[in-house]
PDB file of C-alpha atoms in Angstrom:
ATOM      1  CA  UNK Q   1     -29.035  46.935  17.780  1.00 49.00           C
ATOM      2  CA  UNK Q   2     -32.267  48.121  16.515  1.00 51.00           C
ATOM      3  CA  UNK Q   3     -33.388  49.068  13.253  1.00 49.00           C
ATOM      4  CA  UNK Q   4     -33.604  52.736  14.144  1.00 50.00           C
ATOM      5  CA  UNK Q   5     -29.915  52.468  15.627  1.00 52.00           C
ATOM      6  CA  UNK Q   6     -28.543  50.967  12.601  1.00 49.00           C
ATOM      7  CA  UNK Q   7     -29.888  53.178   9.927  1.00 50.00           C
ATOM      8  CA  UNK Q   8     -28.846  56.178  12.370  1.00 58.00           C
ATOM      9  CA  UNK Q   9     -25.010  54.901  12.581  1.00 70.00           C
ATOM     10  CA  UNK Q  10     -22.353  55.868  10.534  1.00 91.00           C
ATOM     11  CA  UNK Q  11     -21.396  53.028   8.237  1.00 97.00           C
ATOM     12  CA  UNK Q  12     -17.937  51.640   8.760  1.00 98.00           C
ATOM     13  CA  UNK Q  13     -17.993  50.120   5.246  1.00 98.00           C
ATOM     14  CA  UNK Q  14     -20.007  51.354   2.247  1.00 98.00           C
ATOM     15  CA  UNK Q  15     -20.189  50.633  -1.427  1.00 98.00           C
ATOM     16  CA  UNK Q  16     -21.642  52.711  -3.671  1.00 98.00           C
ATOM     17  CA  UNK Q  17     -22.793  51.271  -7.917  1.00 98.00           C
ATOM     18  CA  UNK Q  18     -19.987  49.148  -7.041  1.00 98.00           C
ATOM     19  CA  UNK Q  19     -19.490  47.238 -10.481  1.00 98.00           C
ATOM     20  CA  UNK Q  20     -16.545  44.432 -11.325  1.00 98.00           C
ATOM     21  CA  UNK Q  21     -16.751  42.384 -14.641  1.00 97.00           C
ATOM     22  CA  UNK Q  22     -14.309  39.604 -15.590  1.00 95.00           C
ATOM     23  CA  UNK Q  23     -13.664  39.607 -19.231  1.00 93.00           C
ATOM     24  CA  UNK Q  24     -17.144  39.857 -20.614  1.00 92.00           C
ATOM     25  CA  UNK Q  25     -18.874  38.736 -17.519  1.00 94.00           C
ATOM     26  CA  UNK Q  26     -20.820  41.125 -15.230  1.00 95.00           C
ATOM     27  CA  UNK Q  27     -20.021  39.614 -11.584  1.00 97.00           C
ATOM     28  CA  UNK Q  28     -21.402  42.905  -9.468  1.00 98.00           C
ATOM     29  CA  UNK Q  29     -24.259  45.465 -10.922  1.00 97.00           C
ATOM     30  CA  UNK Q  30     -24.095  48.655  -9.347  1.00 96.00           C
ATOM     31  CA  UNK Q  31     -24.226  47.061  -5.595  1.00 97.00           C
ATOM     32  CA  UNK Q  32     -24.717  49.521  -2.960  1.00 97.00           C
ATOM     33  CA  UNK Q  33     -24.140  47.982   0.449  1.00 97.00           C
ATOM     34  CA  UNK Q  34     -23.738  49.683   4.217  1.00 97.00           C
ATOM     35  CA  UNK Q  35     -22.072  48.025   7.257  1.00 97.00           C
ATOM     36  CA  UNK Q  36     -22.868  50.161  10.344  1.00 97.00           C
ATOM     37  CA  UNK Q  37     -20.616  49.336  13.239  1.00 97.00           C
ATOM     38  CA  UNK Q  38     -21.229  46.721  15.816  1.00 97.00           C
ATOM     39  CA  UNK Q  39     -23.339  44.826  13.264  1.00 97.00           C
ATOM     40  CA  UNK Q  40     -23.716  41.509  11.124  1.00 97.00           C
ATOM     41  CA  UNK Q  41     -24.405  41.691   7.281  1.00 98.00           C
ATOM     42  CA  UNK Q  42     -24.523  38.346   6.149  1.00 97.00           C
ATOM     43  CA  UNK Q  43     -24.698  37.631   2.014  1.00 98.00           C
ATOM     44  CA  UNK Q  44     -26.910  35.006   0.979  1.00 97.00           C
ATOM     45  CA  UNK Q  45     -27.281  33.648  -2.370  1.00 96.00           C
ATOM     46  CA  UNK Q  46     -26.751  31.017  -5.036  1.00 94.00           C
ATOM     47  CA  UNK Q  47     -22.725  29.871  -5.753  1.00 92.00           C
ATOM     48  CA  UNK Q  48     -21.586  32.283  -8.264  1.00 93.00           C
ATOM     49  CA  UNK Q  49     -24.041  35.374  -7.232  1.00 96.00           C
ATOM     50  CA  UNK Q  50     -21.483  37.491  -6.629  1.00 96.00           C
ATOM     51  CA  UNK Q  51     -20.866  37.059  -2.511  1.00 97.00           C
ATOM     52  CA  UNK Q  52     -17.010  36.279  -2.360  1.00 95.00           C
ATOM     53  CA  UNK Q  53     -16.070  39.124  -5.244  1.00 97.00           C
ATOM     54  CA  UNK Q  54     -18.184  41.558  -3.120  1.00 97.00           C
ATOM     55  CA  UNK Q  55     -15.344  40.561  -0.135  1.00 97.00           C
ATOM     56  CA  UNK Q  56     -12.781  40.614  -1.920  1.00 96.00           C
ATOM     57  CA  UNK Q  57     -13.410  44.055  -3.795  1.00 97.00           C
ATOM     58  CA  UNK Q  58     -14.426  45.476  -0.323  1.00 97.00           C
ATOM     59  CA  UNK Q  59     -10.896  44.243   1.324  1.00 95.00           C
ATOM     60  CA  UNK Q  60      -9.056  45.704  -2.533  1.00 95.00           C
ATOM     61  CA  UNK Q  61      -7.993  42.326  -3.601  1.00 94.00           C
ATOM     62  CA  UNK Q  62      -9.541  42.804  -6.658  1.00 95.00           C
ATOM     63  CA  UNK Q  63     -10.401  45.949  -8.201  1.00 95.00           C
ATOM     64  CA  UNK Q  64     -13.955  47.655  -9.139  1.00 97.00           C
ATOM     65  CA  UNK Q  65     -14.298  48.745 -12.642  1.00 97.00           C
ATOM     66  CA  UNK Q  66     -16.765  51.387 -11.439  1.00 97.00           C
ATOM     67  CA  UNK Q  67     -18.746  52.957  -8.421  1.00 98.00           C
ATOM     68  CA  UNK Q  68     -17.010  53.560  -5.045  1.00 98.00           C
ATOM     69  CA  UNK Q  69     -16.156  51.898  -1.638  1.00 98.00           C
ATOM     70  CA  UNK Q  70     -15.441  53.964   2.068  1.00 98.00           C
ATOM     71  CA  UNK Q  71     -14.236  52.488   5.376  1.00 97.00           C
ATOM     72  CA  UNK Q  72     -14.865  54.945   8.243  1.00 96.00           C
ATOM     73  CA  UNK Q  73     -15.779  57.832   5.217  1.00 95.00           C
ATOM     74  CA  UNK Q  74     -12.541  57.383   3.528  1.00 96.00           C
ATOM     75  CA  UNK Q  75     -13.108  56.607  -0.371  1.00 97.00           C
ATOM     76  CA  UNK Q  76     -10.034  53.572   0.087  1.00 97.00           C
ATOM     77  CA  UNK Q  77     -10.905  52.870  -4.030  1.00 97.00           C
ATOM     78  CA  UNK Q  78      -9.050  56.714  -4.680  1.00 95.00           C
ATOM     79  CA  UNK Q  79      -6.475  55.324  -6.904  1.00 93.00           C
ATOM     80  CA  UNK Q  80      -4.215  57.710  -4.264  1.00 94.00           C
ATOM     81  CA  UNK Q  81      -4.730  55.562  -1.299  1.00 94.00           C
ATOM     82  CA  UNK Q  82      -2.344  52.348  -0.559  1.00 94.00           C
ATOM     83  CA  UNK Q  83      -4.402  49.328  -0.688  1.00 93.00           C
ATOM     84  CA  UNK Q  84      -1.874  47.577   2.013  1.00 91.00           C
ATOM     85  CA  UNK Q  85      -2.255  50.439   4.367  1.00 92.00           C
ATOM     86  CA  UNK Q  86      -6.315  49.692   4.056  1.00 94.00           C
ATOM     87  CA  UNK Q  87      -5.761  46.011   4.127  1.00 92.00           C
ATOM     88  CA  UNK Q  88      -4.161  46.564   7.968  1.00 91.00           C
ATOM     89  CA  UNK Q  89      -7.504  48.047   9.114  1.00 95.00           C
ATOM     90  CA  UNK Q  90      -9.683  44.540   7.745  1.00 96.00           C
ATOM     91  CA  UNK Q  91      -9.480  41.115   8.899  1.00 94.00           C
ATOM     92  CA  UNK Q  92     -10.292  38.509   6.142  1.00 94.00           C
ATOM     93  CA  UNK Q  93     -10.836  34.899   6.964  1.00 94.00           C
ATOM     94  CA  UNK Q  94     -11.155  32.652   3.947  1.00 90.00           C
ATOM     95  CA  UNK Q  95     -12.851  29.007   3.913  1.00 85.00           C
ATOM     96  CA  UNK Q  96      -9.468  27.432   3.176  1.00 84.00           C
ATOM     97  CA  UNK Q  97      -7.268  28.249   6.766  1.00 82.00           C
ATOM     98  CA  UNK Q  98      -4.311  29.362   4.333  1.00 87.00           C
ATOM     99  CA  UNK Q  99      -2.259  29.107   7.303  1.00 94.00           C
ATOM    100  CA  UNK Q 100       1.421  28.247   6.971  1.00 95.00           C
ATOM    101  CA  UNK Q 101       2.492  24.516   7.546  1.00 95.00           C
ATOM    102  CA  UNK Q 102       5.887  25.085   8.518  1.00 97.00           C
ATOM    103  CA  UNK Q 103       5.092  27.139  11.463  1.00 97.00           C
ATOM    104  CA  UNK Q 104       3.811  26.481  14.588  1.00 97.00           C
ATOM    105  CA  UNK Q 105      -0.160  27.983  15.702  1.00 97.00           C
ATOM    106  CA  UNK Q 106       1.420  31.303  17.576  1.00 98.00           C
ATOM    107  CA  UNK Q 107       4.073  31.930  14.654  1.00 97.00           C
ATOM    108  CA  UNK Q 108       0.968  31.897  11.977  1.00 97.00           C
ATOM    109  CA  UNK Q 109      -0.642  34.117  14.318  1.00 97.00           C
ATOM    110  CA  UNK Q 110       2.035  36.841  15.094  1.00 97.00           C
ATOM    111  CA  UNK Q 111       3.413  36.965  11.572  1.00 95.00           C
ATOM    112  CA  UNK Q 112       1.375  39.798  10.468  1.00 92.00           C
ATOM    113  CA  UNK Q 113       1.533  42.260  13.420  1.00 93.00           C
ATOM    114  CA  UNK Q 114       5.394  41.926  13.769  1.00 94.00           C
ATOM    115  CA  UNK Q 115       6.113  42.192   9.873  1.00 92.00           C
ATOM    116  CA  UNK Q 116       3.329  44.589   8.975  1.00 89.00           C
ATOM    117  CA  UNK Q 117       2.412  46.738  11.997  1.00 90.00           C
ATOM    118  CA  UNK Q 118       5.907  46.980  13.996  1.00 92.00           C
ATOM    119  CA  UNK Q 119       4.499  45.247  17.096  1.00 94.00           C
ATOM    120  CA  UNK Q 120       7.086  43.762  19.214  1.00 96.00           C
ATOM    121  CA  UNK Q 121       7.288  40.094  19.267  1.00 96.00           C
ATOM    122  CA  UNK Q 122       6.349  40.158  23.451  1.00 97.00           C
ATOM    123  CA  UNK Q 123       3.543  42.390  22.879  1.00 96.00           C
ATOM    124  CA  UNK Q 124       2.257  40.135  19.482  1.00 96.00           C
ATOM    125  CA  UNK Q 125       2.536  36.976  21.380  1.00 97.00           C
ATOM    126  CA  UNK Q 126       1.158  38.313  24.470  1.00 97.00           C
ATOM    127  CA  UNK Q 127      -2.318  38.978  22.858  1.00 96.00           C
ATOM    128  CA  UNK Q 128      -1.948  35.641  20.496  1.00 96.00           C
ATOM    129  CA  UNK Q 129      -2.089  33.654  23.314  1.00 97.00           C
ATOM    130  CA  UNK Q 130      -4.657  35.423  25.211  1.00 95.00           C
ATOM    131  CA  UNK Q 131      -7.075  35.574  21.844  1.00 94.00           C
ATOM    132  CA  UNK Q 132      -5.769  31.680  21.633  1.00 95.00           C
ATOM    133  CA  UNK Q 133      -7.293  31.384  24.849  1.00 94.00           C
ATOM    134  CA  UNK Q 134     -10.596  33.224  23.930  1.00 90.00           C
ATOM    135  CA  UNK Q 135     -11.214  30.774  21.493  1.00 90.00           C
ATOM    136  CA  UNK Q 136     -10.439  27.860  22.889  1.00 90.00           C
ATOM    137  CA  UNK Q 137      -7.090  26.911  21.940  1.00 94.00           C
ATOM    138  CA  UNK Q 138      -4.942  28.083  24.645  1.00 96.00           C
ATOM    139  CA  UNK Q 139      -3.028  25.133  24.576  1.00 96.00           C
ATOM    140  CA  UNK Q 140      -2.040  24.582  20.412  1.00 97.00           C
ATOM    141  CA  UNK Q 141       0.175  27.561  20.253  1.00 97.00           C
ATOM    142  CA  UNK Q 142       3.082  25.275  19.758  1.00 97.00           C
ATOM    143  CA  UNK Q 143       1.117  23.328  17.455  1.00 97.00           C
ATOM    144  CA  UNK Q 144       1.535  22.789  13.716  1.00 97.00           C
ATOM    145  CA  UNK Q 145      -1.660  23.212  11.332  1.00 96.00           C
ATOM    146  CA  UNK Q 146      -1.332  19.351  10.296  1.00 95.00           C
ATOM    147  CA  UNK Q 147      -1.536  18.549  13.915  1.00 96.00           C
ATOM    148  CA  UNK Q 148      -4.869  20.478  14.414  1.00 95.00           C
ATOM    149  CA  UNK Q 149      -8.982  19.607  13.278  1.00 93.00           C
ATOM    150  CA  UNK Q 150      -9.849  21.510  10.468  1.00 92.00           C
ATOM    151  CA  UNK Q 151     -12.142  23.457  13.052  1.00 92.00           C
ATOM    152  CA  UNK Q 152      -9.365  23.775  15.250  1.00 94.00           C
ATOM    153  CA  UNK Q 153      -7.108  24.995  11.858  1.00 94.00           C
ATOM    154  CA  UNK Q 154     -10.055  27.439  10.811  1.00 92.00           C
ATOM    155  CA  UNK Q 155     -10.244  28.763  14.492  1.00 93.00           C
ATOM    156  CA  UNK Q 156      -6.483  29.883  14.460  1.00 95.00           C
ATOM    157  CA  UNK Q 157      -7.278  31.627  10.985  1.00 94.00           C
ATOM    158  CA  UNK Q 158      -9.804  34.068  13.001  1.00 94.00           C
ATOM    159  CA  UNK Q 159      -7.299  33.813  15.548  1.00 95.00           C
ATOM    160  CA  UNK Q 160      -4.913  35.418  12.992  1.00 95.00           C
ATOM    161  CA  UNK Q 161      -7.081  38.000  11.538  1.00 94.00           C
ATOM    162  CA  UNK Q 162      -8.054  38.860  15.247  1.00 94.00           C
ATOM    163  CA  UNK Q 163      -4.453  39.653  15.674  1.00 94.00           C
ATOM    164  CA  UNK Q 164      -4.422  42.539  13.632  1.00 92.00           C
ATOM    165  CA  UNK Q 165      -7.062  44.300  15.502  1.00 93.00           C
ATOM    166  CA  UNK Q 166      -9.057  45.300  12.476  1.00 95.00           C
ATOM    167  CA  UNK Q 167     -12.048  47.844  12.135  1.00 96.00           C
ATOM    168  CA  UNK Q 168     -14.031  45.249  10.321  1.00 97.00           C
ATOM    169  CA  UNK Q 169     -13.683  41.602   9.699  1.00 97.00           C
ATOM    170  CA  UNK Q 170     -15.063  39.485   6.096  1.00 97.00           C
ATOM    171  CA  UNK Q 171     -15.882  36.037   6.626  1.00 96.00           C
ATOM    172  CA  UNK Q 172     -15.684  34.316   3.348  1.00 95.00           C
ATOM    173  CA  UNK Q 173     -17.441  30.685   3.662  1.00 92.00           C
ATOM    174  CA  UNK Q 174     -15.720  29.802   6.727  1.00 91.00           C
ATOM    175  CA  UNK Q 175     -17.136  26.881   7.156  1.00 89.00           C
ATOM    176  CA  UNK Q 176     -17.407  25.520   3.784  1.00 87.00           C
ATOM    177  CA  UNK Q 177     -14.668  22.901   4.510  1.00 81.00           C
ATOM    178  CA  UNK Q 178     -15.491  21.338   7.377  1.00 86.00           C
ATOM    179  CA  UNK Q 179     -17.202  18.516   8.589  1.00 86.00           C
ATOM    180  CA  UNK Q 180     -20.588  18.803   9.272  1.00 83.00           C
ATOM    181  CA  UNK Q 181     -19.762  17.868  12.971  1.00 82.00           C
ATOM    182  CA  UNK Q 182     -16.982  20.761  13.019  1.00 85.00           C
ATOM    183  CA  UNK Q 183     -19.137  23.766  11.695  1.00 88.00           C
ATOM    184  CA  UNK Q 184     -20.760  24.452  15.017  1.00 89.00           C
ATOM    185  CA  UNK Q 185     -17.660  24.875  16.834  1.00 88.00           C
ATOM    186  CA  UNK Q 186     -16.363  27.982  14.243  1.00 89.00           C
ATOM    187  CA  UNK Q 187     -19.789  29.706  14.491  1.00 91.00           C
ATOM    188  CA  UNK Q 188     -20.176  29.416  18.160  1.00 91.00           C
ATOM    189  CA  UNK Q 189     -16.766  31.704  18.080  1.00 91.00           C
ATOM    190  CA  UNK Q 190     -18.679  34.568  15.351  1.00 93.00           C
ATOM    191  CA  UNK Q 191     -21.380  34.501  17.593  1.00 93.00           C
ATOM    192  CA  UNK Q 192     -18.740  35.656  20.884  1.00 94.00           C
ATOM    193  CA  UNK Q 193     -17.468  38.145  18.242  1.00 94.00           C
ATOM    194  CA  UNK Q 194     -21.069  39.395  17.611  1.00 95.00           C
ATOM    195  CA  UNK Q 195     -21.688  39.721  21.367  1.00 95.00           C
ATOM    196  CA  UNK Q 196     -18.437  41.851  21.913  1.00 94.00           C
ATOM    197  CA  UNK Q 197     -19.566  44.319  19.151  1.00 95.00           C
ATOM    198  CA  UNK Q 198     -17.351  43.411  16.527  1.00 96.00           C
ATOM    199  CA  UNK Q 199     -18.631  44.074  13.012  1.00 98.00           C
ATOM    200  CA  UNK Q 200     -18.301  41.711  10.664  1.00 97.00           C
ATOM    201  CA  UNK Q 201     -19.926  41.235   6.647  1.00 98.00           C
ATOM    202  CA  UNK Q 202     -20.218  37.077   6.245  1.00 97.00           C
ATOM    203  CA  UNK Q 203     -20.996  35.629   2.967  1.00 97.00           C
ATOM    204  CA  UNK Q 204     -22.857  32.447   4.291  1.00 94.00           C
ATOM    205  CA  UNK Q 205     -24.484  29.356   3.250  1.00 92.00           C
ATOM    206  CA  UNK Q 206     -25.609  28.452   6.986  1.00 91.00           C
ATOM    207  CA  UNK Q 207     -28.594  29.669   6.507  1.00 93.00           C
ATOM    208  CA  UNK Q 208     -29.996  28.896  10.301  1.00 92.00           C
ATOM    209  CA  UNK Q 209     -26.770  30.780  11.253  1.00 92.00           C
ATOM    210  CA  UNK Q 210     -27.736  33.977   9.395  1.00 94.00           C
ATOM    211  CA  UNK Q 211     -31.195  34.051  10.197  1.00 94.00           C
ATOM    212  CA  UNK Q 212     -30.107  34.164  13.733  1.00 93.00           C
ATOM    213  CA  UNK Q 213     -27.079  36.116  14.090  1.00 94.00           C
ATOM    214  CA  UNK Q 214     -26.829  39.007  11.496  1.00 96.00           C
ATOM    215  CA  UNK Q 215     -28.407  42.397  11.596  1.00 97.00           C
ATOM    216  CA  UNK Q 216     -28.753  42.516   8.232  1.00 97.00           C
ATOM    217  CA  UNK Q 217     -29.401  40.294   5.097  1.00 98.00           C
ATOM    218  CA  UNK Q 218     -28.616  40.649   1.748  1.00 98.00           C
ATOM    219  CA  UNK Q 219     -29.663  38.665  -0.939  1.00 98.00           C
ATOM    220  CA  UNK Q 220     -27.403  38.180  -4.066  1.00 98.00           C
ATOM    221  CA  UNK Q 221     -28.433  37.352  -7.393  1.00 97.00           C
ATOM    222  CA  UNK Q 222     -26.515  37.708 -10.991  1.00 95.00           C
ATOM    223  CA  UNK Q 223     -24.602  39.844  -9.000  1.00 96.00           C
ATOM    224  CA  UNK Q 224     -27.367  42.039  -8.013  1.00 97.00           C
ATOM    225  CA  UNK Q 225     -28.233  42.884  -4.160  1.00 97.00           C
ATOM    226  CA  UNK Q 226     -32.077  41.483  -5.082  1.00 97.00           C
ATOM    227  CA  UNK Q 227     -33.248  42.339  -1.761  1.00 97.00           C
ATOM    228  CA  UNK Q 228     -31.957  43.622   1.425  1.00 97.00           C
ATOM    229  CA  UNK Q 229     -33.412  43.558   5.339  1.00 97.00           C
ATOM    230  CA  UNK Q 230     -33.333  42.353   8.505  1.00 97.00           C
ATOM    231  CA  UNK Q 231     -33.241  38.107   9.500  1.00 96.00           C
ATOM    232  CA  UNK Q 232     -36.785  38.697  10.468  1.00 95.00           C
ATOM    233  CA  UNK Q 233     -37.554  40.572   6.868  1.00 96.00           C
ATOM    234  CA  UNK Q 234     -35.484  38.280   4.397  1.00 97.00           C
ATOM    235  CA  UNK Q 235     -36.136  34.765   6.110  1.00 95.00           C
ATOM    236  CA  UNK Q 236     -39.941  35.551   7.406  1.00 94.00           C
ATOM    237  CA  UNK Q 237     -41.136  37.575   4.670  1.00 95.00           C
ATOM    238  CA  UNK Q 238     -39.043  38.144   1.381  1.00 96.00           C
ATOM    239  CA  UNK Q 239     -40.891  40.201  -0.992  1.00 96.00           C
ATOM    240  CA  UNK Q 240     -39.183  39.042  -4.151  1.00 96.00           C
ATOM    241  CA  UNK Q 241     -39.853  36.153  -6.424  1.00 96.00           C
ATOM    242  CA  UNK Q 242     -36.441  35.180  -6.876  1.00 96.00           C
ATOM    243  CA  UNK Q 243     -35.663  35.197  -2.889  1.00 97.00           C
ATOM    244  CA  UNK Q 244     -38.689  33.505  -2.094  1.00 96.00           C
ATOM    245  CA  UNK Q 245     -37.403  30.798  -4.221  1.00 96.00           C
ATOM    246  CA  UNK Q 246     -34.457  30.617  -3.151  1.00 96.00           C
ATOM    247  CA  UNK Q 247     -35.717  30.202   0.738  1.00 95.00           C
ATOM    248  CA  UNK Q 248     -38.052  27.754  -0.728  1.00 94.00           C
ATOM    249  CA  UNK Q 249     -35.467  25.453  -1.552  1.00 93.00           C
ATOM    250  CA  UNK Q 250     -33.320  26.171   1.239  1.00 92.00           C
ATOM    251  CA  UNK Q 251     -36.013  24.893   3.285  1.00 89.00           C
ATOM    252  CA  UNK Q 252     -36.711  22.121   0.968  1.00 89.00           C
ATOM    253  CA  UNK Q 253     -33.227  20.867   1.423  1.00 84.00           C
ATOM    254  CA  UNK Q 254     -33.616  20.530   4.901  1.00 81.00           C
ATOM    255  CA  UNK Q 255     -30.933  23.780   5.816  1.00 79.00           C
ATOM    256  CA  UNK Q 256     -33.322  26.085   7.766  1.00 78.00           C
TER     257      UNK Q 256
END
């Protein structure tokens, strides 16, 4: 999607002087933040700048002590709304699987759509297996988590957020607990996701990763979106101090 296309669509998710403190500690400042649809926003940024709050206020598992958040143009922080009824409509895929040991691959996966949406337990399974399939694991639906790689285990947690059919999916670290050897495998599959048009907001240290998959960088610091652009923008030419030294020791480091 092109730049013109992007800033032309309406967003799917946007926060607005977004603001969440914990006890005396600022963790967002007044973030403003638009996801059109189709597209990749990936969050860059030190540990503790703020990326994983940002996810979690955007999906209402914690909640803002100021500013605003919309999905689709509905204000979903109007103390009104029912933050369960929001949480259907977004997929959330943390970096530990969270999936549950005592059942197998396809029970993990259909949970959610049977209890929460209604869907019968044919039609659940039906696309389980064929999303299983997508992704490479056609054959572990009998399977229990402890029998699986951690990239097979964090595969099946995409799997289950897939499930849902949600508007928008938040990757949160995804692949911070893997082995280096697995991490390719779990963002080959974001990459298929990106191709079929899904949108998606990624807090990411895989810097190579973000550079070349997401529409849209943002750059997190004390909480702060420092500075905001495309891969091209952020990772060729950052205008800020702060970024630039950030990228500098990314590079440094050996992780881009």
């Amino acid at each position: 999607m092109s730049t013109a296309d992007i800033s032309a669509a309406s967003p799917v998710l946007r926060m607005e002087s977004v603001r969440k403190t914990f006890g005396t500690s600022v963790v967002l400042r007044d973030v403003d933040l638009e996801v059109p649809p189709h597209t990749v926003t990936a969050l860059i940024g030190a540990s503790g700048s703020g990326k994983s709050t940002l996810l979690r206020c955007a999906n209402l598992l914690e909640d803002i002590d100021d500013g605003a958040i919309w999905l689709d143009g509905e204000e979903i922080t109007d103390p009104g709304v029912d933050p369960d009824a929001i949480r259907r409509r977004i997929g959330v895929v943390f970096q530990a699987y969270n999936l549950f040991p005592h059942m197998t691959v396809l029970e993990n996966i259909t949970l959610a759509p049977r209890r929460v949406h209604g869907v019968s337990r044919a039609e659940a399974e039906g696309h389980a297996r064929e999303l299983l399939e997508r992704l490479g694991l056609g054959d572990k639906a009998g399977a229990y988590p402890d029998r699986l790689s951690g990239g097979q285990q964090q595969r099946v947690a995409i799997v289950r957020a897939l499930a849902v059919r949600p508007r928008l999916l938040l990757f949160d670290e995804i692949t911070a607990a893997l082995d280096p050897e697995l991490v390719g495998e779990v963002l080959a599959v974001v990459r298929d996701l990106k191709d079929e048009g899904m949108t998606m907001v990624l807090a990411t240290h895989e810097m190579g990763f973000a550079r070349d998959v997401a529409d849209q960088v943002c750059f997190l610091d004390g909480g702060v979106v420092l500075e905001r652009g495309t891969a091209q923008q952020i990772f060729g030419d950052p205008q800020q101090e702060r970024t630039q030294r950030f990228l500098r020791r990314i590079v440094e480091a050996g992780r881009l």
